[in-house]
mmCIF file of C-alpha atoms in Angstrom:
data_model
loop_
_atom_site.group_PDB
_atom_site.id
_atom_site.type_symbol
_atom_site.label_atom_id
_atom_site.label_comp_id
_atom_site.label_asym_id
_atom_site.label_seq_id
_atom_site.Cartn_x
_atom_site.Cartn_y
_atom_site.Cartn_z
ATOM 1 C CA UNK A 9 145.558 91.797 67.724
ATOM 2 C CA UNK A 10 144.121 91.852 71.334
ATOM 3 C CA UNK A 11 146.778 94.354 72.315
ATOM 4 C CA UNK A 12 146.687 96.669 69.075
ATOM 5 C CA UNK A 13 142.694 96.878 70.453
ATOM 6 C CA UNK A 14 143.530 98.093 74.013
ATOM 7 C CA UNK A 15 146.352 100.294 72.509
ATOM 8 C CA UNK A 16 143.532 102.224 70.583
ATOM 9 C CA UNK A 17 141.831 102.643 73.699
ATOM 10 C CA UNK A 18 144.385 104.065 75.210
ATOM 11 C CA UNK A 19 144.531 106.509 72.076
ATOM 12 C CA UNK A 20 141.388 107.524 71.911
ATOM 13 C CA UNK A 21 141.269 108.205 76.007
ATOM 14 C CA UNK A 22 141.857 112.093 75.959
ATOM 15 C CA UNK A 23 139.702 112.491 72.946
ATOM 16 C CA UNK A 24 136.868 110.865 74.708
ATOM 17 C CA UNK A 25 137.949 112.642 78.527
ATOM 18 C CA UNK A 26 138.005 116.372 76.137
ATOM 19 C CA UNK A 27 134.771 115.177 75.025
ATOM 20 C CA UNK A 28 132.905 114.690 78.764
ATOM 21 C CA UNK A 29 135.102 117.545 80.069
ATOM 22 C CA UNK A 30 132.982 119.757 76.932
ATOM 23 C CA UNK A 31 129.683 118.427 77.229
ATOM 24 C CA UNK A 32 129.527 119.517 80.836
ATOM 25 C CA UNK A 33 130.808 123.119 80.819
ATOM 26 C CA UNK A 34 128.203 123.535 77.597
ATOM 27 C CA UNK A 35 124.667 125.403 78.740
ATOM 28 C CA UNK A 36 123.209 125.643 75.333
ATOM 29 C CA UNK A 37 120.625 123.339 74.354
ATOM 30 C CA UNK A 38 121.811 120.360 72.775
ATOM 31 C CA UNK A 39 122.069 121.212 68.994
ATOM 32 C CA UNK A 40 121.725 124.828 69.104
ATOM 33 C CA UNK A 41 123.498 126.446 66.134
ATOM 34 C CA UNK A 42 124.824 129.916 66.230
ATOM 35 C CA UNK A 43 125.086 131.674 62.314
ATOM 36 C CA UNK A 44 127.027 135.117 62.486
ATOM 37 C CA UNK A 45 128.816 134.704 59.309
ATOM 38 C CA UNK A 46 127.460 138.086 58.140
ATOM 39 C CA UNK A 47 124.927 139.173 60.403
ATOM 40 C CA UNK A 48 126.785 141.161 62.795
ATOM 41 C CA UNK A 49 129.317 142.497 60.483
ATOM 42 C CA UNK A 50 126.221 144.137 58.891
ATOM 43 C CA UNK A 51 124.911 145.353 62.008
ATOM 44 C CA UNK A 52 122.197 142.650 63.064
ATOM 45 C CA UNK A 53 122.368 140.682 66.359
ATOM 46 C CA UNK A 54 123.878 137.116 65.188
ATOM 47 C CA UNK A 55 121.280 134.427 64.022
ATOM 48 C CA UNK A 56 120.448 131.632 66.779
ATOM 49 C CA UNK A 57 118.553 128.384 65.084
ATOM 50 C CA UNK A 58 117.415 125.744 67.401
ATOM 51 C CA UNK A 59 117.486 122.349 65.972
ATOM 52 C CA UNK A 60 115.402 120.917 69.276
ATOM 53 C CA UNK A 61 112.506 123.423 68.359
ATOM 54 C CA UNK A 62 112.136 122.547 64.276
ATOM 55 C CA UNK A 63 112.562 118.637 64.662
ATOM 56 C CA UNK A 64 109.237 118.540 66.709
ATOM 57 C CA UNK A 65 107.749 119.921 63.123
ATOM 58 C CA UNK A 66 110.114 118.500 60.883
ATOM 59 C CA UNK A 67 112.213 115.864 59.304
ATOM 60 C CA UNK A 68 116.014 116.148 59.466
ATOM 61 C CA UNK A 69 115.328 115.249 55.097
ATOM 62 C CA UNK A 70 113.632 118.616 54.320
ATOM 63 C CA UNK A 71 116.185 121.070 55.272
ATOM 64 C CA UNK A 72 119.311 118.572 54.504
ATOM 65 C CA UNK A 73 118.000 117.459 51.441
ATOM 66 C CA UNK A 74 114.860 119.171 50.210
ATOM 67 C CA UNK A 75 116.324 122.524 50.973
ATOM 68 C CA UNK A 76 119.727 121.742 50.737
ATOM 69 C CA UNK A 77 121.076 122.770 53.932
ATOM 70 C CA UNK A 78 125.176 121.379 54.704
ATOM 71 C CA UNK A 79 125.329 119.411 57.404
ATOM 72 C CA UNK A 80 128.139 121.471 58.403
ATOM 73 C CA UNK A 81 127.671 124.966 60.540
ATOM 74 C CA UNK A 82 128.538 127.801 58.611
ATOM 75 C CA UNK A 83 128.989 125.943 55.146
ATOM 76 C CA UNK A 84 125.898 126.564 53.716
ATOM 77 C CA UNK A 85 125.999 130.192 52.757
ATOM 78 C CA UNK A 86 122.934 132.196 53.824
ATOM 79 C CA UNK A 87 121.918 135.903 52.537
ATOM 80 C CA UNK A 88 119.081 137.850 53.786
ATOM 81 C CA UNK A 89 118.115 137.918 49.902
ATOM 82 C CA UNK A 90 118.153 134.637 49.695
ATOM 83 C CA UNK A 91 115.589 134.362 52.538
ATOM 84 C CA UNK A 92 113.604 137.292 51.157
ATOM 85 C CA UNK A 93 113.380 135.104 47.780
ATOM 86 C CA UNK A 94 112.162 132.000 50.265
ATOM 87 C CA UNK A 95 115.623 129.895 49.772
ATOM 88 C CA UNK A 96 116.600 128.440 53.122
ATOM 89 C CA UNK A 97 114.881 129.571 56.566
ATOM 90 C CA UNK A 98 112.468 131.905 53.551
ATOM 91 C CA UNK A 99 110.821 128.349 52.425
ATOM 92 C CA UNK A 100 109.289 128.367 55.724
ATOM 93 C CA UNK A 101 109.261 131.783 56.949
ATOM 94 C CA UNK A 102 107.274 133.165 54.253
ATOM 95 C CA UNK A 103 103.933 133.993 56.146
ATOM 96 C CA UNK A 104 102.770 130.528 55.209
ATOM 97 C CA UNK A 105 104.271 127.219 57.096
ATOM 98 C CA UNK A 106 105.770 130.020 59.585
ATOM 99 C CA UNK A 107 105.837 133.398 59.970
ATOM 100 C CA UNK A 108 107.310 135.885 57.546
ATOM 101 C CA UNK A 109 111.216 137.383 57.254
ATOM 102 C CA UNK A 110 109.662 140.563 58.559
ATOM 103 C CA UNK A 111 110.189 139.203 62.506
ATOM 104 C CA UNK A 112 113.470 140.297 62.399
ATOM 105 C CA UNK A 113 114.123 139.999 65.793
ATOM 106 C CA UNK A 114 113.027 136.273 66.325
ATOM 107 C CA UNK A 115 116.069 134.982 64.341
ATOM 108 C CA UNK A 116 118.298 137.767 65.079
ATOM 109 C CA UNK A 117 118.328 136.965 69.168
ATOM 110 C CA UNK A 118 122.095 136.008 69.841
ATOM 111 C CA UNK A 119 124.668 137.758 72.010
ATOM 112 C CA UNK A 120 126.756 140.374 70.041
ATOM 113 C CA UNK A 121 130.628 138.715 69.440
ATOM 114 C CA UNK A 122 129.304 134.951 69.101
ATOM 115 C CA UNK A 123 131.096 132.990 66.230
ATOM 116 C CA UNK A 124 129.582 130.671 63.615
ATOM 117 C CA UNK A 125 129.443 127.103 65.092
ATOM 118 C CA UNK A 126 127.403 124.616 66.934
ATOM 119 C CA UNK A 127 126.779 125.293 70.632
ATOM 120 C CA UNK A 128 125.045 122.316 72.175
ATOM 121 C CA UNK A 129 127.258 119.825 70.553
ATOM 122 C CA UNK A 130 130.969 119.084 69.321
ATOM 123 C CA UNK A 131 131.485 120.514 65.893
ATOM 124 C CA UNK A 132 131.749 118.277 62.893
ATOM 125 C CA UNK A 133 134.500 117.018 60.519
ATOM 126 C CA UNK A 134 137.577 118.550 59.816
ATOM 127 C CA UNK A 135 140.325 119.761 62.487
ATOM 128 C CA UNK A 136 139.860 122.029 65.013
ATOM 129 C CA UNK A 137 136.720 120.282 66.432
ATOM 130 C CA UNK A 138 137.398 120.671 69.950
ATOM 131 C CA UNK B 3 156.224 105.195 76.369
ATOM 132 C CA UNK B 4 152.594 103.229 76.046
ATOM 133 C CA UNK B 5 152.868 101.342 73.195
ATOM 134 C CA UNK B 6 155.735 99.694 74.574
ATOM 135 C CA UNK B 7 153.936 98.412 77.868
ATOM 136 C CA UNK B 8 153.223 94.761 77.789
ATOM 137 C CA UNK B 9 149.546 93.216 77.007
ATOM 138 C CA UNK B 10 148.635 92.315 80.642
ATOM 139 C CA UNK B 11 149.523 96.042 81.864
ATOM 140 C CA UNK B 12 147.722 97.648 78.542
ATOM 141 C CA UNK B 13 144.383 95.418 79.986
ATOM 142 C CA UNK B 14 144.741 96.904 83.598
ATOM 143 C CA UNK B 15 144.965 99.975 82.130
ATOM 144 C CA UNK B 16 142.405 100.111 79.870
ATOM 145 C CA UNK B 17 140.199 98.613 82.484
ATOM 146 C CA UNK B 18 140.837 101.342 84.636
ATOM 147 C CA UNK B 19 140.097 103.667 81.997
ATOM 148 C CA UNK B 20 136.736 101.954 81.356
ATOM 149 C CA UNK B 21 136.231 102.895 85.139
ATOM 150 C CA UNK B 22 137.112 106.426 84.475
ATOM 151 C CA UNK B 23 135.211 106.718 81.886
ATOM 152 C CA UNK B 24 131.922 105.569 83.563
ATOM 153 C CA UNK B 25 132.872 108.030 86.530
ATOM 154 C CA UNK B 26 133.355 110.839 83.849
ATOM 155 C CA UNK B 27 130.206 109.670 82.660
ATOM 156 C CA UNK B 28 127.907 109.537 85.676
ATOM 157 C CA UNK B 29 129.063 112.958 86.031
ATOM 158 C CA UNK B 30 127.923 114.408 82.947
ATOM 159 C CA UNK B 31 124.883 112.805 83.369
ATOM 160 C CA UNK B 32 124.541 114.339 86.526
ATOM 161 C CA UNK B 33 125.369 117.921 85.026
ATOM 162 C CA UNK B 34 122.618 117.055 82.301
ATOM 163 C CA UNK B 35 120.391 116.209 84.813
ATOM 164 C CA UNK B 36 118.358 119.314 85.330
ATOM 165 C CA UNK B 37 115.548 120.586 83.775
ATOM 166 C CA UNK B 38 116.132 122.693 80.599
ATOM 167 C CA UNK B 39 117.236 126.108 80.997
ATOM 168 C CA UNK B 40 115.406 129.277 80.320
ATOM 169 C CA UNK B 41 116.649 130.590 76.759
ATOM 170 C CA UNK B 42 117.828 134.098 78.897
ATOM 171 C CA UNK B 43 120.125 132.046 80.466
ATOM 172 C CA UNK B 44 121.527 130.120 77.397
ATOM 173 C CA UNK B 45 124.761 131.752 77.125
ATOM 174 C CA UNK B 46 123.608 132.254 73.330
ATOM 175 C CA UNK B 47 120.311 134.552 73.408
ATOM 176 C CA UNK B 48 120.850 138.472 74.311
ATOM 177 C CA UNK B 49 119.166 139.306 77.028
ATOM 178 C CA UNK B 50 118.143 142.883 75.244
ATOM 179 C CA UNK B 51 116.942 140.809 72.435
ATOM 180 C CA UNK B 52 113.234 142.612 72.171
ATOM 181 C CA UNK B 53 111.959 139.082 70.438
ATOM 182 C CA UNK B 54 113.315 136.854 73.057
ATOM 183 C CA UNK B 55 110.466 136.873 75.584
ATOM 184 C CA UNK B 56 108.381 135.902 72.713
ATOM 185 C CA UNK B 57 110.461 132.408 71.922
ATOM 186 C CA UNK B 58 109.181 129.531 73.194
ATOM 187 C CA UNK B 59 111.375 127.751 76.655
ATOM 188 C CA UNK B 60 112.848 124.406 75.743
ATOM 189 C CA UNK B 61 111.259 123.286 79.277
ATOM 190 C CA UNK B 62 107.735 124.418 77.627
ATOM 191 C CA UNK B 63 108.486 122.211 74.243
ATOM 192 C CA UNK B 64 110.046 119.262 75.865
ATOM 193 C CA UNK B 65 108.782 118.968 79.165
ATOM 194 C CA UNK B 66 106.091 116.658 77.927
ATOM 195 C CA UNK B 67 108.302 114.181 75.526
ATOM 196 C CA UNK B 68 109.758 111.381 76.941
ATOM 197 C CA UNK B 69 112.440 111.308 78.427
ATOM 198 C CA UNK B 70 116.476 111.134 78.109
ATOM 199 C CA UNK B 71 119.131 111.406 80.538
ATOM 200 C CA UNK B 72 121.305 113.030 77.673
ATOM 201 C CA UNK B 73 121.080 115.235 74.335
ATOM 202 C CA UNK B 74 118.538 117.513 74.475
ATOM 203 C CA UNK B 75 117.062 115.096 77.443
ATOM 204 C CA UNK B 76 114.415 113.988 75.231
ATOM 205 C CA UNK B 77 114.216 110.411 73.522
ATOM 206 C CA UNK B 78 113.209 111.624 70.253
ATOM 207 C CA UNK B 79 113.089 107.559 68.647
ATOM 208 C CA UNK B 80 110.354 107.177 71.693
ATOM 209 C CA UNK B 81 108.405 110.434 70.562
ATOM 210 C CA UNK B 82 108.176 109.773 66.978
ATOM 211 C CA UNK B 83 107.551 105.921 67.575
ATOM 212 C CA UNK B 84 104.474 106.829 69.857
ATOM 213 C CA UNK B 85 103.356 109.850 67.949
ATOM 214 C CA UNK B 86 104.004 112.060 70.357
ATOM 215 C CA UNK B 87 105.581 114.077 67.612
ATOM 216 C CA UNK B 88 105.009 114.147 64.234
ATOM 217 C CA UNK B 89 107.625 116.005 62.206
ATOM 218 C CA UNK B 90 106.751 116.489 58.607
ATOM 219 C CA UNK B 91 109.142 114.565 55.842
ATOM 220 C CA UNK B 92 108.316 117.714 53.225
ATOM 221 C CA UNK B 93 108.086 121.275 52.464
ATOM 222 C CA UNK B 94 104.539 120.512 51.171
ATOM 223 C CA UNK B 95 102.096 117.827 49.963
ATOM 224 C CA UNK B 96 102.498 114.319 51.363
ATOM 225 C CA UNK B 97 105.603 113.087 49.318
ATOM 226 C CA UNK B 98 105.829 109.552 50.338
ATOM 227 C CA UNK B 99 109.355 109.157 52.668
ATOM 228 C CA UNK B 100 111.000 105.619 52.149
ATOM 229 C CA UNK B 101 111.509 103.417 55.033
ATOM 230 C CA UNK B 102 113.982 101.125 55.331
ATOM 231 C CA UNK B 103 114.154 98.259 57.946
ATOM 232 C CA UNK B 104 117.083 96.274 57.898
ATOM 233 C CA UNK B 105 119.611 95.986 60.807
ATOM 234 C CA UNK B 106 123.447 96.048 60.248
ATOM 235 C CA UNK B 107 126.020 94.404 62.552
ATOM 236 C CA UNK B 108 129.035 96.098 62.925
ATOM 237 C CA UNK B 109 131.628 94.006 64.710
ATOM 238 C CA UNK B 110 135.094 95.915 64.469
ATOM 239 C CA UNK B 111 134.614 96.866 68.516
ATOM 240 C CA UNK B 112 138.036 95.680 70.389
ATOM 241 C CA UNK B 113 135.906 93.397 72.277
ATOM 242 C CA UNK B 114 133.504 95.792 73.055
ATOM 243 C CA UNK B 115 129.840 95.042 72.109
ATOM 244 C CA UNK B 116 129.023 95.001 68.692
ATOM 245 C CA UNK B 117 127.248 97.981 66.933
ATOM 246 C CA UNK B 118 123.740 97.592 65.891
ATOM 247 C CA UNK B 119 123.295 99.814 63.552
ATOM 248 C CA UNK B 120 119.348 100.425 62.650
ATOM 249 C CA UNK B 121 117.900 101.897 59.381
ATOM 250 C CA UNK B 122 114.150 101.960 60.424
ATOM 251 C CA UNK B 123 115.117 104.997 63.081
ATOM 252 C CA UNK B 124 117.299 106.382 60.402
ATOM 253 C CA UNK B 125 115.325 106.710 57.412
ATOM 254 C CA UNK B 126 112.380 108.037 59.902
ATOM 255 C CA UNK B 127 114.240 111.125 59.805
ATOM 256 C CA UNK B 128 116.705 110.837 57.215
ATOM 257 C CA UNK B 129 116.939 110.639 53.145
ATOM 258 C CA UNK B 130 119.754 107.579 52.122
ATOM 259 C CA UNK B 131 121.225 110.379 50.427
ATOM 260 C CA UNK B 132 122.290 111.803 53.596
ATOM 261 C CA UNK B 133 124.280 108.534 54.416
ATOM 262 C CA UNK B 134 124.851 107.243 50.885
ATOM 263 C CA UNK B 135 127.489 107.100 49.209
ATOM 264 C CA UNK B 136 129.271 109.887 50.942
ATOM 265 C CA UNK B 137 129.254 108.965 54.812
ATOM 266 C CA UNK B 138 129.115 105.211 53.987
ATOM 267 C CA UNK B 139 129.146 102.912 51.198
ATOM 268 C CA UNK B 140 125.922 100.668 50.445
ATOM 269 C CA UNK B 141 127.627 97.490 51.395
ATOM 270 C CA UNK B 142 127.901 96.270 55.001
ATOM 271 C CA UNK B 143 131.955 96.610 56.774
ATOM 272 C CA UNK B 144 133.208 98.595 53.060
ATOM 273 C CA UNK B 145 133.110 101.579 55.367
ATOM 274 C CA UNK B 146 136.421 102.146 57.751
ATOM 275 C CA UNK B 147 134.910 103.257 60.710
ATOM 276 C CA UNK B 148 136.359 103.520 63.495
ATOM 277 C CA UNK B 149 136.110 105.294 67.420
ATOM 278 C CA UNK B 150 138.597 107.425 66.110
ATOM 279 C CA UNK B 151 136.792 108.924 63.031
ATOM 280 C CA UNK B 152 133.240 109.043 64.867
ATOM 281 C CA UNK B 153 135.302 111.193 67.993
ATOM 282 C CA UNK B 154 136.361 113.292 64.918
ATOM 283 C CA UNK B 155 132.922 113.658 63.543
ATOM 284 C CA UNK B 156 133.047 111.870 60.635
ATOM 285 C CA UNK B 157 130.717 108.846 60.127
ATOM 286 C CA UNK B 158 128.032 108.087 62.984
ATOM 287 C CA UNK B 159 129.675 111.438 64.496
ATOM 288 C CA UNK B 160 128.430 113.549 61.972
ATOM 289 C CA UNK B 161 125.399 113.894 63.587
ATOM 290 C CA UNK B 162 125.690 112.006 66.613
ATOM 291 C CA UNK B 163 127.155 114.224 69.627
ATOM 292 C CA UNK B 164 126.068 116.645 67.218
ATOM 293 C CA UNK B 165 122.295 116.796 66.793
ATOM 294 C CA UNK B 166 121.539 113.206 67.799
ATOM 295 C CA UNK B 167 122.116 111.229 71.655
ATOM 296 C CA UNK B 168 125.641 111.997 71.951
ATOM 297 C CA UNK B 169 128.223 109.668 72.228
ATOM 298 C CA UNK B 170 128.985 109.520 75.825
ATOM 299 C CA UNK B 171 125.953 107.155 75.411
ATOM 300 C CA UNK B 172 128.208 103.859 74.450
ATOM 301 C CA UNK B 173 125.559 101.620 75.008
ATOM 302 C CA UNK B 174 123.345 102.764 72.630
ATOM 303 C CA UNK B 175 125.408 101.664 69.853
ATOM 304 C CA UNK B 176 127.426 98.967 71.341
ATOM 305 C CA UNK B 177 124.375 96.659 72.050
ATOM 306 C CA UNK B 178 125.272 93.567 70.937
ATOM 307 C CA UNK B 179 127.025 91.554 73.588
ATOM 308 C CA UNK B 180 130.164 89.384 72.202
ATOM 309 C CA UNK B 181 130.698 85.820 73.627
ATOM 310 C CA UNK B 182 133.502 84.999 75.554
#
């Protein structure tokens, strides 16, 4: 048994060296999601939402539960009418608990050519992680 | 090949690659060790952006939390426990969150410390539904977790090296020392 134990060490070694090897070359904060599915095909800057910034106000429950946000980058799929009709980032950014959809450019902030996927951190599930 | 090496070799080596690993660690830490960086130098804001300069720095929002030598370099567990922060736990009204304090033991480690797993800190932030049934069943060691799945992302690694302390942070979960 003790053997089997050290031999999954072994395996898991250049899993866990990729791992320190990307979370030193990464400059984004910690958590930092990029969401370009559609915005820059349609001519908007891509979407950058900060995770550090909204759990200061809230609870990781009310957008992966209440609202029904994946906790998966680029699963949950996200329309500009769907905000306008206060679904997703529109049940706060409707002029009430935050400012209003019109801001375009405070969500539309990222680089031109940036894909879909979580900067700070390692993505999750699936293959193709690293 | 490695699996064929015999125990007392496998040990040396998997010693050494606990030193490694520290080393590798230290490092990161030390790369982590600065002070947030300005969102213009992010890699992900555009520069041009014309709402950028009115975004708030992570040094501004953090900078007073305590904290953390990894992660977003704050000890968020710390800054809700003292207040320091007080995220809501719903859109609107005070819906009443449930709390849940019970610790689990998880002891399938290799030797390594055993996992304390704790659902206070959890269900501060978190619905069960966002752990039960579908990361883990409601029954303590039904769920095969493993290094290997959490590395993946699956399990604790769905949000942890994700969103939460990341997992170069070992000791954080493997807290429980083992006799012997």
């Amino acid at each position: 048994m003790q053997d089997t134990n050290h031999r999954t060490i072994l395996r898991l070694l250049p899993v866990v060296v990729l791992l320190l090897v990307a979370s030193a070359a990464v400059r984004a904060e910690f958590g930092d999601i990029v969401l370009n599915n559609v915005s820059e095909q349609e001519g908007m800057r891509p979407v950058i939402f900060q995770h550090w910034f909204h759990r200061i106000r809230f609870q990781c429950r009310v957008c992966h539960n209440e609202l029904k946000f994946e906790m998966r980058v680029g699963a949950t799929q996200v329309t500009m009418d769907q905000i306008s009709q206060g679904r997703f980032c529109g049940a706060c950014h409707n002029g009430e608990i935050a400012w209003t959809v019109e801001n375009c450019d405070l969500c539309h902030t990222g680089k031109p050519g940036l894909t879909t996927r979580i900067q700070g951190g390692h993505q999750t599930k699936g293959p193709g992680i690293w | 090949m490695w699996f064929a090496m015999d125990i007392k070799k496998t040990r040396r080596v998997s010693k050494s690659v606990g030193i490694a690993l520290l080393t590798g660690m230290f490092g990161v830490q030390l790369a982590h060790a600065g002070k947030w960086l300005p969102l213009n130098k992010d890699g992900l804001h555009d520069r041009r952006s014309p709402g950028l300069e009115l975004l708030q720095s992570p040094q501004d929002a953090l900078g007073s939390l305590p904290t953390d030598t990894a992660g977003n370099k704050v000890n968020w567990s710390r800054a809700m426990d003292e207040r320091l922060i007080k995220p809501r736990g719903a859109l609107a009204g005070d819906k009443k969150v449930q709390i849940l304090d019970l610790n689990i033991v998880m002891t399938d480690t290799a030797g390594h410390p055993n996992v304390l797993f704790p659902h206070k800190v959890h269900t501060q932030w978190l619905d069960c539904a966002n752990c039960h049934e579908s990361l883990f069943k409601s029954k303590t060691g039904a769920t095969p977790v493993t290094m290997g799945s959490i590395l993946r992302g699956e399990h604790c690694g769905v949000c942890h090296g994700a969103v939460a302390f990341p997992l170069t942070e070992c000791r954080r979960c493997h807290l429980l020392p083992q006799e012997g």
